[in-house]
PDB file of C-alpha atoms in Angstrom:
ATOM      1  CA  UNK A  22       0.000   0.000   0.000  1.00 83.00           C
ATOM      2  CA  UNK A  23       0.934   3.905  -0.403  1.00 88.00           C
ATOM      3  CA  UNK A  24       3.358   5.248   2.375  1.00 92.00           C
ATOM      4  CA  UNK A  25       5.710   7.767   3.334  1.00 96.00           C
ATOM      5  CA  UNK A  26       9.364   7.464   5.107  1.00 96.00           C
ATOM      6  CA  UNK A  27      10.847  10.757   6.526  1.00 95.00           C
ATOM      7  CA  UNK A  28      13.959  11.450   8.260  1.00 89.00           C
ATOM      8  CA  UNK A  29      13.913  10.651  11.691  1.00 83.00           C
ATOM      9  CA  UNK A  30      14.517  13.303  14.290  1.00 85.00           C
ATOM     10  CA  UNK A  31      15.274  15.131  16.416  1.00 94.00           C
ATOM     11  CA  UNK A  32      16.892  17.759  13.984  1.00 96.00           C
ATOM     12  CA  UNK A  33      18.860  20.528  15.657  1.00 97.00           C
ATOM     13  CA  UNK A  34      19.573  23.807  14.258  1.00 97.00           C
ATOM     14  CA  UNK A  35      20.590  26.856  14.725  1.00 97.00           C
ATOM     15  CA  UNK A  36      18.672  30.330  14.361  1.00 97.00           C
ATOM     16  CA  UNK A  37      19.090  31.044  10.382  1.00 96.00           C
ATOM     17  CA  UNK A  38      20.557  27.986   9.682  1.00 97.00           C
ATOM     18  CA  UNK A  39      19.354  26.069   6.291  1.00 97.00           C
ATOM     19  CA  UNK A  40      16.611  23.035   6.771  1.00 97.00           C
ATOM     20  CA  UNK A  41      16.110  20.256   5.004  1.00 97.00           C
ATOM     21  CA  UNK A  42      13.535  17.349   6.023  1.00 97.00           C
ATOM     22  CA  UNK A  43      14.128  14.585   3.413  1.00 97.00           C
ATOM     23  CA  UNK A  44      10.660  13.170   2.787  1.00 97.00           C
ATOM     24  CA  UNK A  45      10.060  10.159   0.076  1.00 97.00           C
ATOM     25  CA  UNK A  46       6.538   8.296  -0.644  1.00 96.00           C
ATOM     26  CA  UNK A  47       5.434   5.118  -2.305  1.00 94.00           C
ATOM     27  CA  UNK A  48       2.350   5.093  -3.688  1.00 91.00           C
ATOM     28  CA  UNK A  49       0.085   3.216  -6.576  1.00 84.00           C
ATOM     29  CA  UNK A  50      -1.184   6.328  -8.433  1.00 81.00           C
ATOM     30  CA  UNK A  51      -0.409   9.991  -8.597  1.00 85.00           C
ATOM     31  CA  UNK A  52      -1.052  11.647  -4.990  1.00 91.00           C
ATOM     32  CA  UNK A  53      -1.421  14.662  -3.329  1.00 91.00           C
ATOM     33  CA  UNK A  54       1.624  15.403  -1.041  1.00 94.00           C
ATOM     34  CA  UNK A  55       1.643  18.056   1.814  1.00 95.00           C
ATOM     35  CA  UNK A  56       4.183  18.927   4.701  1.00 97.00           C
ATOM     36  CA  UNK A  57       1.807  19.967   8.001  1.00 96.00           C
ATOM     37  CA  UNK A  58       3.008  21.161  10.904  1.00 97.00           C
ATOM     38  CA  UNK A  59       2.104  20.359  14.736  1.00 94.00           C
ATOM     39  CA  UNK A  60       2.860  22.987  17.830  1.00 92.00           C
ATOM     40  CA  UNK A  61       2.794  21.486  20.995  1.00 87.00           C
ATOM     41  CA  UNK A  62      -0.579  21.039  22.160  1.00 82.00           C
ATOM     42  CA  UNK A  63      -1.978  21.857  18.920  1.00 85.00           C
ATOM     43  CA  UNK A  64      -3.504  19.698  16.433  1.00 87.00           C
ATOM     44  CA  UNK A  65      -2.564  19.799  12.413  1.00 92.00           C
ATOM     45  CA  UNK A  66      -1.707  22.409  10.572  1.00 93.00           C
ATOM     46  CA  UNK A  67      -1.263  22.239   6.490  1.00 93.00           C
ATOM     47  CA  UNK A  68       2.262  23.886   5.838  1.00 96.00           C
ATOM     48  CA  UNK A  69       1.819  23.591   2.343  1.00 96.00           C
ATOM     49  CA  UNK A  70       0.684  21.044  -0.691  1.00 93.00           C
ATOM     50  CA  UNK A  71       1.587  20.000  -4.422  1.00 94.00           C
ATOM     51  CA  UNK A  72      -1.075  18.173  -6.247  1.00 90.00           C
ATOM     52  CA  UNK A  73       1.289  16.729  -9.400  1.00 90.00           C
ATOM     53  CA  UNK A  74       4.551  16.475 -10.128  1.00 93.00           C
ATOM     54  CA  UNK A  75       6.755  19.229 -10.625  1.00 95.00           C
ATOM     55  CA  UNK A  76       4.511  21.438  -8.512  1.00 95.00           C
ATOM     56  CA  UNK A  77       6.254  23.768  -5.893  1.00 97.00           C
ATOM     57  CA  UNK A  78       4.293  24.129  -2.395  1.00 96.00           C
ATOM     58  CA  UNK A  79       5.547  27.301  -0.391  1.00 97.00           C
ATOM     59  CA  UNK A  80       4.159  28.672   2.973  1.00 96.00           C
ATOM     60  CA  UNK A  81       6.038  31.183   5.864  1.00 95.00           C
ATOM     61  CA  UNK A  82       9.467  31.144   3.752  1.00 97.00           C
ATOM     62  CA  UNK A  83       8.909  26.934   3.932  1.00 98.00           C
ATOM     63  CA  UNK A  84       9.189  25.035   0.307  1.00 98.00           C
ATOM     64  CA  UNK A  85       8.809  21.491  -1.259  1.00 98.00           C
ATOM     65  CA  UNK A  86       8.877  20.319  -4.563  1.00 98.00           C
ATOM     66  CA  UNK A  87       6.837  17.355  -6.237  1.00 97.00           C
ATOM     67  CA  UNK A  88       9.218  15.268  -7.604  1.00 96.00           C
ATOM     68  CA  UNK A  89       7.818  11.966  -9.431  1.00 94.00           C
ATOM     69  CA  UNK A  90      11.195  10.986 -11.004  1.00 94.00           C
ATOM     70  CA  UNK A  91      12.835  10.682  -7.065  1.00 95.00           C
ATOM     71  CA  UNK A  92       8.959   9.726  -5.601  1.00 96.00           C
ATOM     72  CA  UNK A  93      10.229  12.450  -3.126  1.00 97.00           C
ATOM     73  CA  UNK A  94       8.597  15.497  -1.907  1.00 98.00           C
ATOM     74  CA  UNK A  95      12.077  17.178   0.325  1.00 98.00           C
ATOM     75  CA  UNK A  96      11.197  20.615   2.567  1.00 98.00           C
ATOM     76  CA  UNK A  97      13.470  23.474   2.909  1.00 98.00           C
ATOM     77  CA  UNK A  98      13.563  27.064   4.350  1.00 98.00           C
ATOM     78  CA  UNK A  99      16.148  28.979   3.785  1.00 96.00           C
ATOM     79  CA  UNK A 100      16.998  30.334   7.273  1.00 96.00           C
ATOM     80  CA  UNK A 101      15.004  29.065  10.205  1.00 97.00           C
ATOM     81  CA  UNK A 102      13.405  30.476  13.548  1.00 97.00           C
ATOM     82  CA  UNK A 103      12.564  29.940  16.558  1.00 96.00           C
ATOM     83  CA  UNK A 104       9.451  30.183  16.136  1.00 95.00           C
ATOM     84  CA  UNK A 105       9.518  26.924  13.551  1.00 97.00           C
ATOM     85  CA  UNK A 106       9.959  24.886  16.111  1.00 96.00           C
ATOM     86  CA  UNK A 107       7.309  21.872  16.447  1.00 96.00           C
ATOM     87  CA  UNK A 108       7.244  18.329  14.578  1.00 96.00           C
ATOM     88  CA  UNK A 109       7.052  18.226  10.870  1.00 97.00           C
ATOM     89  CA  UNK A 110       4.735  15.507   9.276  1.00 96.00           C
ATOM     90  CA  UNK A 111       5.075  14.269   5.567  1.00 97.00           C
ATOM     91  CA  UNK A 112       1.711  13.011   4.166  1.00 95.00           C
ATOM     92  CA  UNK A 113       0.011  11.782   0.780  1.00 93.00           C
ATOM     93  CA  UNK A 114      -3.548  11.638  -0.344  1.00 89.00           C
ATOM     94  CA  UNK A 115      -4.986   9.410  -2.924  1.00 79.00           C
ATOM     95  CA  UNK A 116      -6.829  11.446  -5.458  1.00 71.00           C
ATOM     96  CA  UNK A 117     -10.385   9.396  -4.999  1.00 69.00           C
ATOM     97  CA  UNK A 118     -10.842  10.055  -1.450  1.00 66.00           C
ATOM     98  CA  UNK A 119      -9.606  11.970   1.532  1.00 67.00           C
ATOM     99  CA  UNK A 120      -7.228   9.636   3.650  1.00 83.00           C
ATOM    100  CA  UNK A 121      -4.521  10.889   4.384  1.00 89.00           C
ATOM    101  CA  UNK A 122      -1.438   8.727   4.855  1.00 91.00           C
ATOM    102  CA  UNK A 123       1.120  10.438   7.170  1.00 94.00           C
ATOM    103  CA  UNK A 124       5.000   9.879   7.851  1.00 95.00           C
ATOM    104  CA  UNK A 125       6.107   8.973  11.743  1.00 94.00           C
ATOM    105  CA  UNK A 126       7.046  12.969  12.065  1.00 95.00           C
ATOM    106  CA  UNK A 127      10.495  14.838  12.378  1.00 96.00           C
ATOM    107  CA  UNK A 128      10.946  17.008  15.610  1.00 95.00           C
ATOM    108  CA  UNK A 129      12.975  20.091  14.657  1.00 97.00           C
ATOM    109  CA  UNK A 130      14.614  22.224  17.731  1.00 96.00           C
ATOM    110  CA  UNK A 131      16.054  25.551  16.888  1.00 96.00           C
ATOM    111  CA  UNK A 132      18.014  26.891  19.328  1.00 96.00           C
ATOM    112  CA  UNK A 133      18.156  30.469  19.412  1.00 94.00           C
TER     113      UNK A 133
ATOM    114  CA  UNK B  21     -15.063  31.027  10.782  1.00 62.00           C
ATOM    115  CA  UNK B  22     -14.686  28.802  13.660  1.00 76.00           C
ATOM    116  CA  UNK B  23     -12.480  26.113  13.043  1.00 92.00           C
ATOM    117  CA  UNK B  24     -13.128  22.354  13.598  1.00 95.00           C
ATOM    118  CA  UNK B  25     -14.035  21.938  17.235  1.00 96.00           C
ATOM    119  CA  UNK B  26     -13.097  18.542  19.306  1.00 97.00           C
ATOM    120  CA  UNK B  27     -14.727  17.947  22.574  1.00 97.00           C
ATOM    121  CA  UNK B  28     -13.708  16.889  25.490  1.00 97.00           C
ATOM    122  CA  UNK B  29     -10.113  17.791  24.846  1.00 96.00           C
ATOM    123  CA  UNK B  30      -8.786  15.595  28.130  1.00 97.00           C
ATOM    124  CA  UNK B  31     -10.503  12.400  29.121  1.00 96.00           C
ATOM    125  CA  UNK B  32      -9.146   9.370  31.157  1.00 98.00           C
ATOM    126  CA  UNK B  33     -11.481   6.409  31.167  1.00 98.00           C
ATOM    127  CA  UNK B  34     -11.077   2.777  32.690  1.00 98.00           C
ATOM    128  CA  UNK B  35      -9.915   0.087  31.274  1.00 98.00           C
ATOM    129  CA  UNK B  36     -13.275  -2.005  29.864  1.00 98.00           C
ATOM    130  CA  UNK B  37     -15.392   1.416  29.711  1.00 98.00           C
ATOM    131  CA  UNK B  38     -16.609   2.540  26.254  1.00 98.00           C
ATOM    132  CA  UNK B  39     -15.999   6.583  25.175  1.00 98.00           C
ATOM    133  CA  UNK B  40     -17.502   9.067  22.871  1.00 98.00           C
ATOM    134  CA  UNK B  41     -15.654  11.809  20.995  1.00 98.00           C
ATOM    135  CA  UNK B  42     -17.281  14.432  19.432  1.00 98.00           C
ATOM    136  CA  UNK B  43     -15.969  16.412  16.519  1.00 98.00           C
ATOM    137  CA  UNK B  44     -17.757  19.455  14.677  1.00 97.00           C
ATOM    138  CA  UNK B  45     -16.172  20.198  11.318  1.00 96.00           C
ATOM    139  CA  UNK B  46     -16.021  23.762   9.784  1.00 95.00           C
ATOM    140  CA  UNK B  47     -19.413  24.999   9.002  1.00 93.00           C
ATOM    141  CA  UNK B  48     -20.153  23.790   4.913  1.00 91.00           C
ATOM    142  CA  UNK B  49     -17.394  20.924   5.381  1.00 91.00           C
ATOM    143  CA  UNK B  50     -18.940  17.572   4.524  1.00 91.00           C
ATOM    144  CA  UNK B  51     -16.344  15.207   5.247  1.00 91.00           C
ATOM    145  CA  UNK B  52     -15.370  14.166   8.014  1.00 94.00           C
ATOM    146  CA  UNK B  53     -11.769  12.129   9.143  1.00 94.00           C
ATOM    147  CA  UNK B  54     -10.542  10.455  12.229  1.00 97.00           C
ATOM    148  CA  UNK B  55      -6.636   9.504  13.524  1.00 96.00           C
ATOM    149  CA  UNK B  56      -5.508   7.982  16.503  1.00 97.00           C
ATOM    150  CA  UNK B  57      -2.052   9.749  16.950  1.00 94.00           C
ATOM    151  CA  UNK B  58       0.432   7.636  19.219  1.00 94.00           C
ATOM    152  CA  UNK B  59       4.245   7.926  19.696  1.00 89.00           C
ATOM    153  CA  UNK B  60       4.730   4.552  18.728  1.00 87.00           C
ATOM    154  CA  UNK B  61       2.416   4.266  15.726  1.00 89.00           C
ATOM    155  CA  UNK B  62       2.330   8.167  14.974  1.00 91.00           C
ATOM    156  CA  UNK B  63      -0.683   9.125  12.567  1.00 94.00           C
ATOM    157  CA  UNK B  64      -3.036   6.453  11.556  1.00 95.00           C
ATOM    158  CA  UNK B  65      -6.162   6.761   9.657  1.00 94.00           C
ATOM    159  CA  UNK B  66      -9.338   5.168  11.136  1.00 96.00           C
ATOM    160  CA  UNK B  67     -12.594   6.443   9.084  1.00 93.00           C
ATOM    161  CA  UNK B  68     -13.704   8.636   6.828  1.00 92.00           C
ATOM    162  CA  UNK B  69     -17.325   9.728   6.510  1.00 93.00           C
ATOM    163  CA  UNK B  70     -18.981  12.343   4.133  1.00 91.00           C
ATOM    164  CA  UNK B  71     -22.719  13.300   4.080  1.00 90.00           C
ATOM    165  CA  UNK B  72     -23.169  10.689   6.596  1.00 93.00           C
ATOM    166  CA  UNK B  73     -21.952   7.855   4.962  1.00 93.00           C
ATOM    167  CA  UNK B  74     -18.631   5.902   5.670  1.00 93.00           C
ATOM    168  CA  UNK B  75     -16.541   6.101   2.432  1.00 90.00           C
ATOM    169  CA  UNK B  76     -12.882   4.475   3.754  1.00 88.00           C
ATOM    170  CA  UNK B  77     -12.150   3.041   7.031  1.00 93.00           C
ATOM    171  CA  UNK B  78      -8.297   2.335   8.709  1.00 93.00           C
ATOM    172  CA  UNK B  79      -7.358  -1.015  10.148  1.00 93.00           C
ATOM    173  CA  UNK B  80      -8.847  -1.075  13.459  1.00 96.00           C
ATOM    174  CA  UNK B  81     -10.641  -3.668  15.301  1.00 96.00           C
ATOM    175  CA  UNK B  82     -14.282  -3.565  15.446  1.00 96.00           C
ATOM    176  CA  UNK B  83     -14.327  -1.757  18.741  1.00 97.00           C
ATOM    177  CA  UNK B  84     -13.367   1.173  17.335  1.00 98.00           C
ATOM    178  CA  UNK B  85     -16.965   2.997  15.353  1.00 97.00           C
ATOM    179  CA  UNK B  86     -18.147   6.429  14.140  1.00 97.00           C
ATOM    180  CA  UNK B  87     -21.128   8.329  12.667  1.00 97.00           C
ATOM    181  CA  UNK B  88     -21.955  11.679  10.901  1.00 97.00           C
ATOM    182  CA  UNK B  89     -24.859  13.305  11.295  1.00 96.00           C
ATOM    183  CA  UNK B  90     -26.948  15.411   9.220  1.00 95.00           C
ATOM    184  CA  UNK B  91     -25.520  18.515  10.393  1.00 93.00           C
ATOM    185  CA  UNK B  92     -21.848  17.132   9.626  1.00 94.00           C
ATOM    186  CA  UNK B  93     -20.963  16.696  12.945  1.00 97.00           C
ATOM    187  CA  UNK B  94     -19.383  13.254  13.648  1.00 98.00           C
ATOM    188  CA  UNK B  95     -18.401  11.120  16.705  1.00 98.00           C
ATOM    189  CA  UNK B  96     -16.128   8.345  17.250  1.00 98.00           C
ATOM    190  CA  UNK B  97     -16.741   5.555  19.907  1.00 98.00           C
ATOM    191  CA  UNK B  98     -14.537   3.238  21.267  1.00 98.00           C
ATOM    192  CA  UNK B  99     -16.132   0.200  23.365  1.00 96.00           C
ATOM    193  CA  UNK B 100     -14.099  -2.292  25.670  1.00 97.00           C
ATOM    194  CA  UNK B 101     -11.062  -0.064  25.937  1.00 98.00           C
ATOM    195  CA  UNK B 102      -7.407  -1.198  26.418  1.00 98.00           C
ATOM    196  CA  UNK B 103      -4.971   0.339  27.666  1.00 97.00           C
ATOM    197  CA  UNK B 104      -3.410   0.770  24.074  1.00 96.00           C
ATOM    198  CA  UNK B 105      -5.992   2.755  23.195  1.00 97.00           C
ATOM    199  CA  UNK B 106      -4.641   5.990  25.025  1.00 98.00           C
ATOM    200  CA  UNK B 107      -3.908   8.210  21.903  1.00 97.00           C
ATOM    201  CA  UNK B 108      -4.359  11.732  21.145  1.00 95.00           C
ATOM    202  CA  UNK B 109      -7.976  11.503  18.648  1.00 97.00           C
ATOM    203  CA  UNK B 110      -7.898  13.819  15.884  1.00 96.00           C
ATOM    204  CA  UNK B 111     -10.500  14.519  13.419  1.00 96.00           C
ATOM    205  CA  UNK B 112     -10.362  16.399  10.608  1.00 94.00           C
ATOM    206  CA  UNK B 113     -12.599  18.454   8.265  1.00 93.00           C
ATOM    207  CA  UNK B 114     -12.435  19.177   4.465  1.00 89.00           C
ATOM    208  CA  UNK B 115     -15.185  20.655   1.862  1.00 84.00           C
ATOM    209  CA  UNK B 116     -15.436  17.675  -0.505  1.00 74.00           C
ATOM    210  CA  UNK B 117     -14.088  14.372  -1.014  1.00 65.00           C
ATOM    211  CA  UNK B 118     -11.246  14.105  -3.081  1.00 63.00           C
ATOM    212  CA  UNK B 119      -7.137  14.006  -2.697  1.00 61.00           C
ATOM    213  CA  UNK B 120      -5.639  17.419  -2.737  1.00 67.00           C
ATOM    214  CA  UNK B 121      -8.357  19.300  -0.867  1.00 75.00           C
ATOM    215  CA  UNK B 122      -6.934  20.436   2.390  1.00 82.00           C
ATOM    216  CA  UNK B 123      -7.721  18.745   5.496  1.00 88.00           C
ATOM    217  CA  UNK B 124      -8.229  21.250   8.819  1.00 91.00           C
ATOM    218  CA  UNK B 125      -7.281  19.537  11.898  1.00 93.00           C
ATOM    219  CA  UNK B 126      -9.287  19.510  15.779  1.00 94.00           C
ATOM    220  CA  UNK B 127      -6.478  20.189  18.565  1.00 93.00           C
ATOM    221  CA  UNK B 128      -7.646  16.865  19.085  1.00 94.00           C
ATOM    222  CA  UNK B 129      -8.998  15.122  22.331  1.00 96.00           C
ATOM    223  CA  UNK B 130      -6.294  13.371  24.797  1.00 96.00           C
ATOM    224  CA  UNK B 131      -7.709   9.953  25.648  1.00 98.00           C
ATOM    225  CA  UNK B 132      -6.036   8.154  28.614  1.00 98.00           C
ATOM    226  CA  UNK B 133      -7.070   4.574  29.784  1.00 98.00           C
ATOM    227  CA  UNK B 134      -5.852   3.530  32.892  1.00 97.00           C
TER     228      UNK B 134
END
């Protein structure tokens, strides 16, 4: 069945420093993938999305890029806060319904 | 507009008890998703309904059961709990059916079993 595999965490950076959160999927047909975000004692928030390949998602200075060729879907920001701390999910969706298919999660620090 | 509301947001319940979770979705959203969220298992699906039908449902054991109603509003139950069943419940909303529309996310209700 479809899945995703992320980089396991915790990641710790820096204030400004340059993220990357690899992020790579398997799936049958041609998903939606999308990067949320969770703040402690929060629930889901959508970062950003791509709906086919070769489509850039960008949100708060945050970008991923749909890439079919690698089945990978990678997010970067150019110069973090500490603000962006929280736990990063990967996720697809299947284009005939709404489940949503999530990766175990990446915990990013940034210390300040 | 309000977002989608979760209630209670803390419960602890005994093990063997059943529970009820209520989720209200954003008003106009007709679909309706649930996730038990777990350090151990992280994110995983358990139904889907929209216009009070279930279209997709996660592999969980029988125990675990929702509903929509006609307003949208959904709730989860969970009969016979274990102790593995302490999770943080999420449920999210989204206009239609369909991959690509976003999902808005409940802060979720914190279910402990002891």
């Amino acid at each position: 069945g479809d899945s995703v595999t992320q980089m396991e965490g915790p990641v710790t950076l820096s204030e400004e420093a340059f993220l990357t959160i690899n992020c790579t999927y398997t799936a049958t047909g041609y998903p939606s993938l999308f990067w949320y975000v969770q703040y402690p004692g929060e629930g889901l928030q959508l970062l950003l999305k791509a709906t086919k390949a070769d489509d850039k998602g960008s949100n708060k200075g945050f970008e991923a890029t749909y890439r079919k060729e690698t089945t990978s879907f990678h997010l970067e920001k150019g110069s973090v806060q500490v603000s962006d701390s929280a736990v990063y999910f990967c996720a697809l969706s299947d284009q005939e319904d709404d489940k949503i298919i999530f990766g175990k999660g990446t915990r990013l620090h940034i210390l300040p | 507009k309000a977002g989608v509301t979760q209630t209670p947001r803390y419960l602890i319940k005994t093990r063997g008890q059943q529970v009820t979770l209520s989720c209200s979705p954003i008003s106009g959203h007709r679909s309706v998703s649930w996730y038990q969220q777990t350090p151990g298992q992280g994110l995983q699906f358990l139904f889907e309904y929209f216009s009070e039908t279930q279209r997709n449902k996660g592999n969980f054991p029988g125990r675990f059961s929702g509903r929509q109603f006609s307003n949208s509003r959904s709730e989860m139950n969970v009969s016979t709990l274990e102790l593995g069943d302490s999770a943080l419940y999420l449920c999210a909303s989204s206009l239609v059916l369909g991959g690509g529309t976003e999902a808005f996310f409940g802060q979720g209700t914190r279910l402990t079993v002891v």
